[in-house]
PDB file of N, CA and C in Angstrom:
ATOM      1  N   MET A 232      71.882  61.858  78.222  1.00 69.00           N
ATOM      2  CA  MET A 232      71.168  62.693  77.399  1.00 69.00           C
ATOM      3  C   MET A 232      72.009  63.959  77.747  1.00 69.00           C
ATOM      4  N   VAL A 233      72.533  64.448  76.512  1.00 78.00           N
ATOM      5  CA  VAL A 233      73.177  65.897  76.038  1.00 78.00           C
ATOM      6  C   VAL A 233      72.149  66.830  76.059  1.00 78.00           C
ATOM      7  N   ARG A 234      72.010  67.953  76.337  1.00 76.00           N
ATOM      8  CA  ARG A 234      71.261  68.887  76.315  1.00 76.00           C
ATOM      9  C   ARG A 234      71.646  69.747  75.016  1.00 76.00           C
ATOM     10  N   THR A 235      71.016  70.248  74.129  1.00 82.00           N
ATOM     11  CA  THR A 235      71.310  70.967  73.315  1.00 82.00           C
ATOM     12  C   THR A 235      71.604  72.783  73.940  1.00 82.00           C
ATOM     13  N   PRO A 236      72.478  73.123  73.913  1.00 86.00           N
ATOM     14  CA  PRO A 236      72.790  74.521  74.282  1.00 86.00           C
ATOM     15  C   PRO A 236      71.583  75.408  73.822  1.00 86.00           C
ATOM     16  N   LEU A 237      71.173  76.306  75.205  1.00 82.00           N
ATOM     17  CA  LEU A 237      70.003  77.704  74.590  1.00 82.00           C
ATOM     18  C   LEU A 237      70.739  78.519  73.767  1.00 82.00           C
ATOM     19  N   THR A 238      69.788  79.091  72.829  1.00 86.00           N
ATOM     20  CA  THR A 238      70.408  79.960  71.944  1.00 86.00           C
ATOM     21  C   THR A 238      70.334  81.213  72.670  1.00 86.00           C
ATOM     22  N   PRO A 239      70.587  82.259  72.604  1.00 86.00           N
ATOM     23  CA  PRO A 239      70.710  83.489  73.012  1.00 86.00           C
ATOM     24  C   PRO A 239      69.435  84.018  73.459  1.00 86.00           C
ATOM     25  N   LEU A 240      68.649  83.839  72.410  1.00 86.00           N
ATOM     26  CA  LEU A 240      67.188  84.230  72.529  1.00 86.00           C
ATOM     27  C   LEU A 240      66.520  83.315  73.542  1.00 86.00           C
ATOM     28  N   GLU A 241      66.826  82.320  74.057  1.00 85.00           N
ATOM     29  CA  GLU A 241      66.173  81.414  75.003  1.00 85.00           C
ATOM     30  C   GLU A 241      66.637  82.192  76.398  1.00 85.00           C
ATOM     31  N   ARG A 242      67.687  82.322  76.159  1.00 87.00           N
ATOM     32  CA  ARG A 242      68.333  82.859  77.533  1.00 87.00           C
ATOM     33  C   ARG A 242      67.873  83.788  77.890  1.00 87.00           C
ATOM     34  N   ALA A 243      67.460  85.177  77.049  1.00 87.00           N
ATOM     35  CA  ALA A 243      66.957  86.171  77.265  1.00 87.00           C
ATOM     36  C   ALA A 243      65.175  86.383  77.526  1.00 87.00           C
ATOM     37  N   ARG A 244      64.556  84.958  77.116  1.00 89.00           N
ATOM     38  CA  ARG A 244      63.157  84.840  77.259  1.00 89.00           C
ATOM     39  C   ARG A 244      63.151  84.176  78.676  1.00 89.00           C
ATOM     40  N   GLY A 245      64.281  83.558  79.212  1.00 90.00           N
ATOM     41  CA  GLY A 245      64.324  83.246  80.477  1.00 90.00           C
ATOM     42  C   GLY A 245      64.600  84.006  81.603  1.00 90.00           C
ATOM     43  N   LEU A 246      64.952  84.929  81.266  1.00 91.00           N
ATOM     44  CA  LEU A 246      65.341  86.135  82.163  1.00 91.00           C
ATOM     45  C   LEU A 246      64.048  87.139  82.456  1.00 91.00           C
ATOM     46  N   GLN A 247      63.441  86.875  81.145  1.00 91.00           N
ATOM     47  CA  GLN A 247      62.221  87.980  81.045  1.00 91.00           C
ATOM     48  C   GLN A 247      61.175  87.242  81.954  1.00 91.00           C
ATOM     49  N   LEU A 248      61.072  86.033  81.985  1.00 94.00           N
ATOM     50  CA  LEU A 248      60.196  85.296  82.720  1.00 94.00           C
ATOM     51  C   LEU A 248      60.524  85.074  84.147  1.00 94.00           C
ATOM     52  N   GLY A 249      61.890  85.093  84.399  1.00 94.00           N
ATOM     53  CA  GLY A 249      62.049  85.382  85.639  1.00 94.00           C
ATOM     54  C   GLY A 249      61.898  86.838  86.592  1.00 94.00           C
ATOM     55  N   ALA A 250      62.047  87.946  85.722  1.00 93.00           N
ATOM     56  CA  ALA A 250      61.865  89.240  86.245  1.00 93.00           C
ATOM     57  C   ALA A 250      60.308  89.419  86.385  1.00 93.00           C
ATOM     58  N   LEU A 251      59.334  88.469  85.400  1.00 95.00           N
ATOM     59  CA  LEU A 251      58.017  88.576  85.439  1.00 95.00           C
ATOM     60  C   LEU A 251      57.441  87.944  86.618  1.00 95.00           C
ATOM     61  N   LEU A 252      58.174  86.872  87.091  1.00 96.00           N
ATOM     62  CA  LEU A 252      57.464  85.916  88.194  1.00 96.00           C
ATOM     63  C   LEU A 252      57.792  86.751  89.633  1.00 96.00           C
ATOM     64  N   ARG A 253      59.479  87.333  89.551  1.00 96.00           N
ATOM     65  CA  ARG A 253      59.934  88.065  90.962  1.00 96.00           C
ATOM     66  C   ARG A 253      59.186  89.179  91.083  1.00 96.00           C
ATOM     67  N   GLY A 254      58.335  90.097  89.834  1.00 96.00           N
ATOM     68  CA  GLY A 254      57.661  91.343  90.099  1.00 96.00           C
ATOM     69  C   GLY A 254      56.394  90.599  90.641  1.00 96.00           C
ATOM     70  N   ALA A 255      55.916  89.654  89.967  1.00 97.00           N
ATOM     71  CA  ALA A 255      54.446  89.149  90.610  1.00 97.00           C
ATOM     72  C   ALA A 255      54.620  88.519  91.944  1.00 97.00           C
ATOM     73  N   ARG A 256      55.836  88.245  92.425  1.00 95.00           N
ATOM     74  CA  ARG A 256      55.876  87.592  93.815  1.00 95.00           C
ATOM     75  C   ARG A 256      55.743  88.678  94.713  1.00 95.00           C
ATOM     76  N   GLY A 257      56.217  89.507  94.638  1.00 95.00           N
ATOM     77  CA  GLY A 257      56.423  90.616  95.471  1.00 95.00           C
ATOM     78  C   GLY A 257      57.064  90.781  96.741  1.00 95.00           C
ATOM     79  N   GLU A 258      56.424  90.666  97.448  1.00 95.00           N
ATOM     80  CA  GLU A 258      57.129  90.854  98.946  1.00 95.00           C
ATOM     81  C   GLU A 258      57.185  89.257  99.500  1.00 95.00           C
ATOM     82  N   ARG A 259      56.477  88.464  99.246  1.00 96.00           N
ATOM     83  CA  ARG A 259      56.018  87.145  99.471  1.00 96.00           C
ATOM     84  C   ARG A 259      57.514  86.377  98.868  1.00 96.00           C
ATOM     85  N   SER A 260      57.708  85.029 100.443  1.00 96.00           N
ATOM     86  CA  SER A 260      59.293  84.417 100.148  1.00 96.00           C
ATOM     87  C   SER A 260      58.903  83.828  99.336  1.00 96.00           C
ATOM     88  N   ILE A 261      60.046  83.542  98.633  1.00 96.00           N
ATOM     89  CA  ILE A 261      60.208  82.239  97.406  1.00 96.00           C
ATOM     90  C   ILE A 261      59.658  81.240  98.179  1.00 96.00           C
ATOM     91  N   GLY A 262      60.112  80.801  99.384  1.00 96.00           N
ATOM     92  CA  GLY A 262      59.471  79.591  99.832  1.00 96.00           C
ATOM     93  C   GLY A 262      58.200  79.299 100.013  1.00 96.00           C
ATOM     94  N   HIS A 263      57.325  80.389 100.360  1.00 97.00           N
ATOM     95  CA  HIS A 263      56.191  80.586 100.625  1.00 97.00           C
ATOM     96  C   HIS A 263      55.493  80.377  99.056  1.00 97.00           C
ATOM     97  N   VAL A 264      55.860  81.006  98.279  1.00 97.00           N
ATOM     98  CA  VAL A 264      55.172  80.982  96.746  1.00 97.00           C
ATOM     99  C   VAL A 264      55.852  79.587  96.258  1.00 97.00           C
ATOM    100  N   ALA A 265      56.810  78.941  96.079  1.00 97.00           N
ATOM    101  CA  ALA A 265      57.139  77.574  95.603  1.00 97.00           C
ATOM    102  C   ALA A 265      56.356  76.498  96.128  1.00 97.00           C
ATOM    103  N   VAL A 266      56.345  76.800  97.586  1.00 97.00           N
ATOM    104  CA  VAL A 266      55.715  75.457  98.384  1.00 97.00           C
ATOM    105  C   VAL A 266      54.156  75.526  97.530  1.00 97.00           C
ATOM    106  N   ALA A 267      53.553  76.800  97.512  1.00 97.00           N
ATOM    107  CA  ALA A 267      51.904  76.886  97.324  1.00 97.00           C
ATOM    108  C   ALA A 267      52.006  76.418  95.761  1.00 97.00           C
ATOM    109  N   ALA A 268      53.060  76.546  95.102  1.00 97.00           N
ATOM    110  CA  ALA A 268      52.563  76.007  93.751  1.00 97.00           C
ATOM    111  C   ALA A 268      53.215  74.507  93.449  1.00 97.00           C
ATOM    112  N   GLY A 269      53.897  73.853  94.392  1.00 97.00           N
ATOM    113  CA  GLY A 269      54.233  72.681  94.452  1.00 97.00           C
ATOM    114  C   GLY A 269      55.643  72.228  93.975  1.00 97.00           C
ATOM    115  N   LEU A 270      56.278  73.350  94.206  1.00 96.00           N
ATOM    116  CA  LEU A 270      58.242  73.216  93.712  1.00 96.00           C
ATOM    117  C   LEU A 270      58.866  73.564  94.879  1.00 96.00           C
ATOM    118  N   SER A 271      59.865  73.290  94.773  1.00 96.00           N
ATOM    119  CA  SER A 271      60.935  73.475  95.809  1.00 96.00           C
ATOM    120  C   SER A 271      61.486  74.763  95.702  1.00 96.00           C
ATOM    121  N   PRO A 272      61.635  75.802  96.749  1.00 97.00           N
ATOM    122  CA  PRO A 272      62.424  76.980  96.516  1.00 97.00           C
ATOM    123  C   PRO A 272      63.566  77.087  95.533  1.00 97.00           C
ATOM    124  N   GLU A 273      64.427  76.094  95.777  1.00 97.00           N
ATOM    125  CA  GLU A 273      65.209  75.977  94.610  1.00 97.00           C
ATOM    126  C   GLU A 273      65.120  76.287  93.023  1.00 97.00           C
ATOM    127  N   THR A 274      64.209  75.327  92.688  1.00 96.00           N
ATOM    128  CA  THR A 274      63.451  75.634  91.460  1.00 96.00           C
ATOM    129  C   THR A 274      62.891  76.804  90.922  1.00 96.00           C
ATOM    130  N   LEU A 275      62.196  77.491  92.098  1.00 97.00           N
ATOM    131  CA  LEU A 275      61.652  78.581  92.090  1.00 97.00           C
ATOM    132  C   LEU A 275      62.876  80.043  91.499  1.00 97.00           C
ATOM    133  N   ARG A 276      63.923  80.016  92.361  1.00 97.00           N
ATOM    134  CA  ARG A 276      64.941  80.719  92.536  1.00 97.00           C
ATOM    135  C   ARG A 276      65.693  80.668  90.990  1.00 97.00           C
ATOM    136  N   LYS A 277      65.747  79.350  90.834  1.00 95.00           N
ATOM    137  CA  LYS A 277      66.368  78.905  89.659  1.00 95.00           C
ATOM    138  C   LYS A 277      65.959  79.657  88.261  1.00 95.00           C
ATOM    139  N   ILE A 278      64.427  79.202  88.211  1.00 95.00           N
ATOM    140  CA  ILE A 278      63.519  80.044  87.440  1.00 95.00           C
ATOM    141  C   ILE A 278      63.724  81.345  87.307  1.00 95.00           C
ATOM    142  N   GLU A 279      63.439  81.894  88.495  1.00 95.00           N
ATOM    143  CA  GLU A 279      63.599  83.549  88.576  1.00 95.00           C
ATOM    144  C   GLU A 279      65.071  84.251  88.530  1.00 95.00           C
ATOM    145  N   THR A 280      65.735  83.357  88.367  1.00 93.00           N
ATOM    146  CA  THR A 280      67.434  84.062  87.937  1.00 93.00           C
ATOM    147  C   THR A 280      67.604  83.677  86.456  1.00 93.00           C
ATOM    148  N   GLY A 281      66.766  82.821  86.076  1.00 88.00           N
ATOM    149  CA  GLY A 281      67.304  82.344  84.606  1.00 88.00           C
ATOM    150  C   GLY A 281      68.227  81.298  84.527  1.00 88.00           C
ATOM    151  N   ARG A 282      68.429  80.193  85.470  1.00 89.00           N
ATOM    152  CA  ARG A 282      69.396  79.554  85.552  1.00 89.00           C
ATOM    153  C   ARG A 282      68.827  78.293  85.029  1.00 89.00           C
ATOM    154  N   ALA A 283      67.542  78.125  85.300  1.00 89.00           N
ATOM    155  CA  ALA A 283      66.327  77.174  84.606  1.00 89.00           C
ATOM    156  C   ALA A 283      65.621  78.294  83.602  1.00 89.00           C
ATOM    157  N   PRO A 284      65.983  78.288  82.555  1.00 84.00           N
ATOM    158  CA  PRO A 284      65.156  79.283  81.279  1.00 84.00           C
ATOM    159  C   PRO A 284      64.096  78.793  80.709  1.00 84.00           C
ATOM    160  N   THR A 285      63.891  77.309  80.950  1.00 87.00           N
ATOM    161  CA  THR A 285      62.527  76.816  80.014  1.00 87.00           C
ATOM    162  C   THR A 285      61.980  75.564  80.719  1.00 87.00           C
ATOM    163  N   PRO A 286      61.619  76.262  81.963  1.00 92.00           N
ATOM    164  CA  PRO A 286      60.716  75.374  82.857  1.00 92.00           C
ATOM    165  C   PRO A 286      59.309  74.594  81.844  1.00 92.00           C
ATOM    166  N   ALA A 287      59.128  73.552  82.676  1.00 94.00           N
ATOM    167  CA  ALA A 287      57.860  72.874  82.017  1.00 94.00           C
ATOM    168  C   ALA A 287      56.800  73.596  81.706  1.00 94.00           C
ATOM    169  N   PHE A 288      55.930  73.672  80.969  1.00 94.00           N
ATOM    170  CA  PHE A 288      54.573  74.421  81.118  1.00 94.00           C
ATOM    171  C   PHE A 288      53.758  74.285  82.410  1.00 94.00           C
ATOM    172  N   PHE A 289      53.405  72.825  82.732  1.00 96.00           N
ATOM    173  CA  PHE A 289      52.952  72.784  83.933  1.00 96.00           C
ATOM    174  C   PHE A 289      53.594  73.706  85.253  1.00 96.00           C
ATOM    175  N   THR A 290      54.712  73.906  85.626  1.00 96.00           N
ATOM    176  CA  THR A 290      55.459  74.580  86.332  1.00 96.00           C
ATOM    177  C   THR A 290      54.970  75.942  86.020  1.00 96.00           C
ATOM    178  N   ILE A 291      54.936  76.376  84.764  1.00 96.00           N
ATOM    179  CA  ILE A 291      54.556  77.552  84.747  1.00 96.00           C
ATOM    180  C   ILE A 291      53.393  78.051  84.926  1.00 96.00           C
ATOM    181  N   ALA A 292      52.288  77.500  84.816  1.00 97.00           N
ATOM    182  CA  ALA A 292      50.988  77.018  85.176  1.00 97.00           C
ATOM    183  C   ALA A 292      50.446  77.215  86.690  1.00 97.00           C
ATOM    184  N   ALA A 293      51.207  76.128  87.233  1.00 97.00           N
ATOM    185  CA  ALA A 293      51.126  76.344  88.719  1.00 97.00           C
ATOM    186  C   ALA A 293      51.845  77.735  89.445  1.00 97.00           C
ATOM    187  N   LEU A 294      52.789  78.307  88.673  1.00 97.00           N
ATOM    188  CA  LEU A 294      53.291  79.603  89.260  1.00 97.00           C
ATOM    189  C   LEU A 294      52.101  80.722  88.999  1.00 97.00           C
ATOM    190  N   ALA A 295      51.793  80.514  87.745  1.00 97.00           N
ATOM    191  CA  ALA A 295      51.228  81.359  87.470  1.00 97.00           C
ATOM    192  C   ALA A 295      49.728  81.668  88.229  1.00 97.00           C
ATOM    193  N   ALA A 296      49.333  80.463  88.390  1.00 97.00           N
ATOM    194  CA  ALA A 296      47.950  80.519  89.148  1.00 97.00           C
ATOM    195  C   ALA A 296      48.121  80.941  90.443  1.00 97.00           C
ATOM    196  N   GLU A 297      49.217  80.831  91.096  1.00 97.00           N
ATOM    197  CA  GLU A 297      49.734  80.967  92.815  1.00 97.00           C
ATOM    198  C   GLU A 297      49.726  82.478  92.808  1.00 97.00           C
ATOM    199  N   LEU A 298      50.822  82.970  92.015  1.00 97.00           N
ATOM    200  CA  LEU A 298      50.675  84.552  91.472  1.00 97.00           C
ATOM    201  C   LEU A 298      49.814  85.288  91.014  1.00 97.00           C
ATOM    202  N   GLY A 299      48.443  84.700  90.808  1.00 97.00           N
ATOM    203  CA  GLY A 299      47.605  85.821  89.674  1.00 97.00           C
ATOM    204  C   GLY A 299      47.684  86.026  88.460  1.00 97.00           C
ATOM    205  N   LEU A 300      48.644  85.606  87.633  1.00 97.00           N
ATOM    206  CA  LEU A 300      48.630  85.879  86.116  1.00 97.00           C
ATOM    207  C   LEU A 300      48.330  85.111  85.391  1.00 97.00           C
ATOM    208  N   SER A 301      47.621  85.541  84.388  1.00 97.00           N
ATOM    209  CA  SER A 301      47.245  84.706  83.308  1.00 97.00           C
ATOM    210  C   SER A 301      48.184  83.865  82.691  1.00 97.00           C
ATOM    211  N   LEU A 302      47.998  83.145  81.949  1.00 96.00           N
ATOM    212  CA  LEU A 302      48.852  82.556  81.082  1.00 96.00           C
ATOM    213  C   LEU A 302      49.089  83.336  79.469  1.00 96.00           C
ATOM    214  N   ASP A 303      47.986  84.028  79.335  1.00 95.00           N
ATOM    215  CA  ASP A 303      48.154  84.858  78.652  1.00 95.00           C
ATOM    216  C   ASP A 303      49.246  86.003  78.844  1.00 95.00           C
ATOM    217  N   GLU A 304      49.491  86.653  79.635  1.00 94.00           N
ATOM    218  CA  GLU A 304      50.354  87.662  80.360  1.00 94.00           C
ATOM    219  C   GLU A 304      51.748  86.930  80.220  1.00 94.00           C
ATOM    220  N   VAL A 305      51.969  85.670  81.142  1.00 94.00           N
ATOM    221  CA  VAL A 305      53.463  85.031  80.536  1.00 94.00           C
ATOM    222  C   VAL A 305      53.727  84.741  79.235  1.00 94.00           C
ATOM    223  N   ALA A 306      52.987  84.564  78.466  1.00 93.00           N
ATOM    224  CA  ALA A 306      53.035  84.126  76.968  1.00 93.00           C
ATOM    225  C   ALA A 306      53.663  85.527  76.178  1.00 93.00           C
ATOM    226  N   ALA A 307      52.810  86.576  76.554  1.00 92.00           N
ATOM    227  CA  ALA A 307      53.239  87.624  76.029  1.00 92.00           C
ATOM    228  C   ALA A 307      54.713  88.279  76.466  1.00 92.00           C
ATOM    229  N   VAL A 308      54.860  87.966  77.652  1.00 89.00           N
ATOM    230  CA  VAL A 308      56.361  88.609  77.791  1.00 89.00           C
ATOM    231  C   VAL A 308      57.307  87.722  77.682  1.00 89.00           C
ATOM    232  N   CYS A 309      56.846  86.094  77.460  1.00 86.00           N
ATOM    233  CA  CYS A 309      57.823  85.426  76.813  1.00 86.00           C
ATOM    234  C   CYS A 309      57.946  85.135  75.277  1.00 86.00           C
ATOM    235  N   ALA A 310      57.028  85.915  74.528  1.00 84.00           N
ATOM    236  CA  ALA A 310      56.958  85.367  73.012  1.00 84.00           C
ATOM    237  C   ALA A 310      58.006  85.485  72.518  1.00 84.00           C
ATOM    238  N   ILE A 311      58.383  84.898  71.361  1.00 72.00           N
ATOM    239  CA  ILE A 311      59.517  85.216  70.455  1.00 72.00           C
ATOM    240  C   ILE A 311      59.035  86.475  69.516  1.00 72.00           C
ATOM    241  N   PRO A 312      60.088  87.245  69.155  1.00 65.00           N
ATOM    242  CA  PRO A 312      59.735  88.725  68.814  1.00 65.00           C
ATOM    243  C   PRO A 312      59.548  88.151  67.290  1.00 65.00           C
ATOM    244  N   ASP A 313      58.993  88.848  66.750  1.00 57.00           N
ATOM    245  CA  ASP A 313      58.477  88.892  65.078  1.00 57.00           C
ATOM    246  C   ASP A 313      60.008  89.127  64.384  1.00 57.00           C
ATOM    247  N   PRO A 314      60.216  88.242  63.752  1.00 56.00           N
ATOM    248  CA  PRO A 314      61.421  88.605  62.826  1.00 56.00           C
ATOM    249  C   PRO A 314      61.780  89.694  61.931  1.00 56.00           C
ATOM    250  N   ASP A 315      60.368  89.750  61.371  1.00 55.00           N
ATOM    251  CA  ASP A 315      60.176  91.297  60.391  1.00 55.00           C
ATOM    252  C   ASP A 315      60.554  92.454  61.456  1.00 55.00           C
ATOM    253  N   ALA A 316      59.825  92.351  62.425  1.00 48.00           N
ATOM    254  CA  ALA A 316      60.147  93.467  63.902  1.00 48.00           C
ATOM    255  C   ALA A 316      61.445  94.161  63.935  1.00 48.00           C
ATOM    256  N   LEU A 317      62.489  92.706  64.249  1.00 48.00           N
ATOM    257  CA  LEU A 317      63.960  93.025  64.627  1.00 48.00           C
ATOM    258  C   LEU A 317      64.695  93.618  63.438  1.00 48.00           C
ATOM    259  N   SER A 318      64.196  93.527  62.093  1.00 51.00           N
ATOM    260  CA  SER A 318      64.877  93.961  61.097  1.00 51.00           C
ATOM    261  C   SER A 318      64.327  95.367  60.721  1.00 51.00           C
ATOM    262  N   ALA A 319      63.352  95.810  61.206  1.00 47.00           N
ATOM    263  CA  ALA A 319      62.844  96.808  60.942  1.00 47.00           C
ATOM    264  C   ALA A 319      63.577  98.085  61.669  1.00 47.00           C
TER     265      ALA A 319
END
């Protein structure tokens, strides 16, 4: 299966998601948070650095729960901007 290349917007959203998760993780180790959320530390590292910019919904839900984030907060950070607002 060939994966369609990500758009610049998708890559930017992945970086925003990673920054949100890193900030919420604070001083806790990647390993501790990843295992508590049911992920491997490498998977969390890839998400936080934007190398895995489109993780599955259930991955995000597990991370949000572990980090005390609401899914509304995550969605707000990763929302697609209104095209009309971009041109204004």
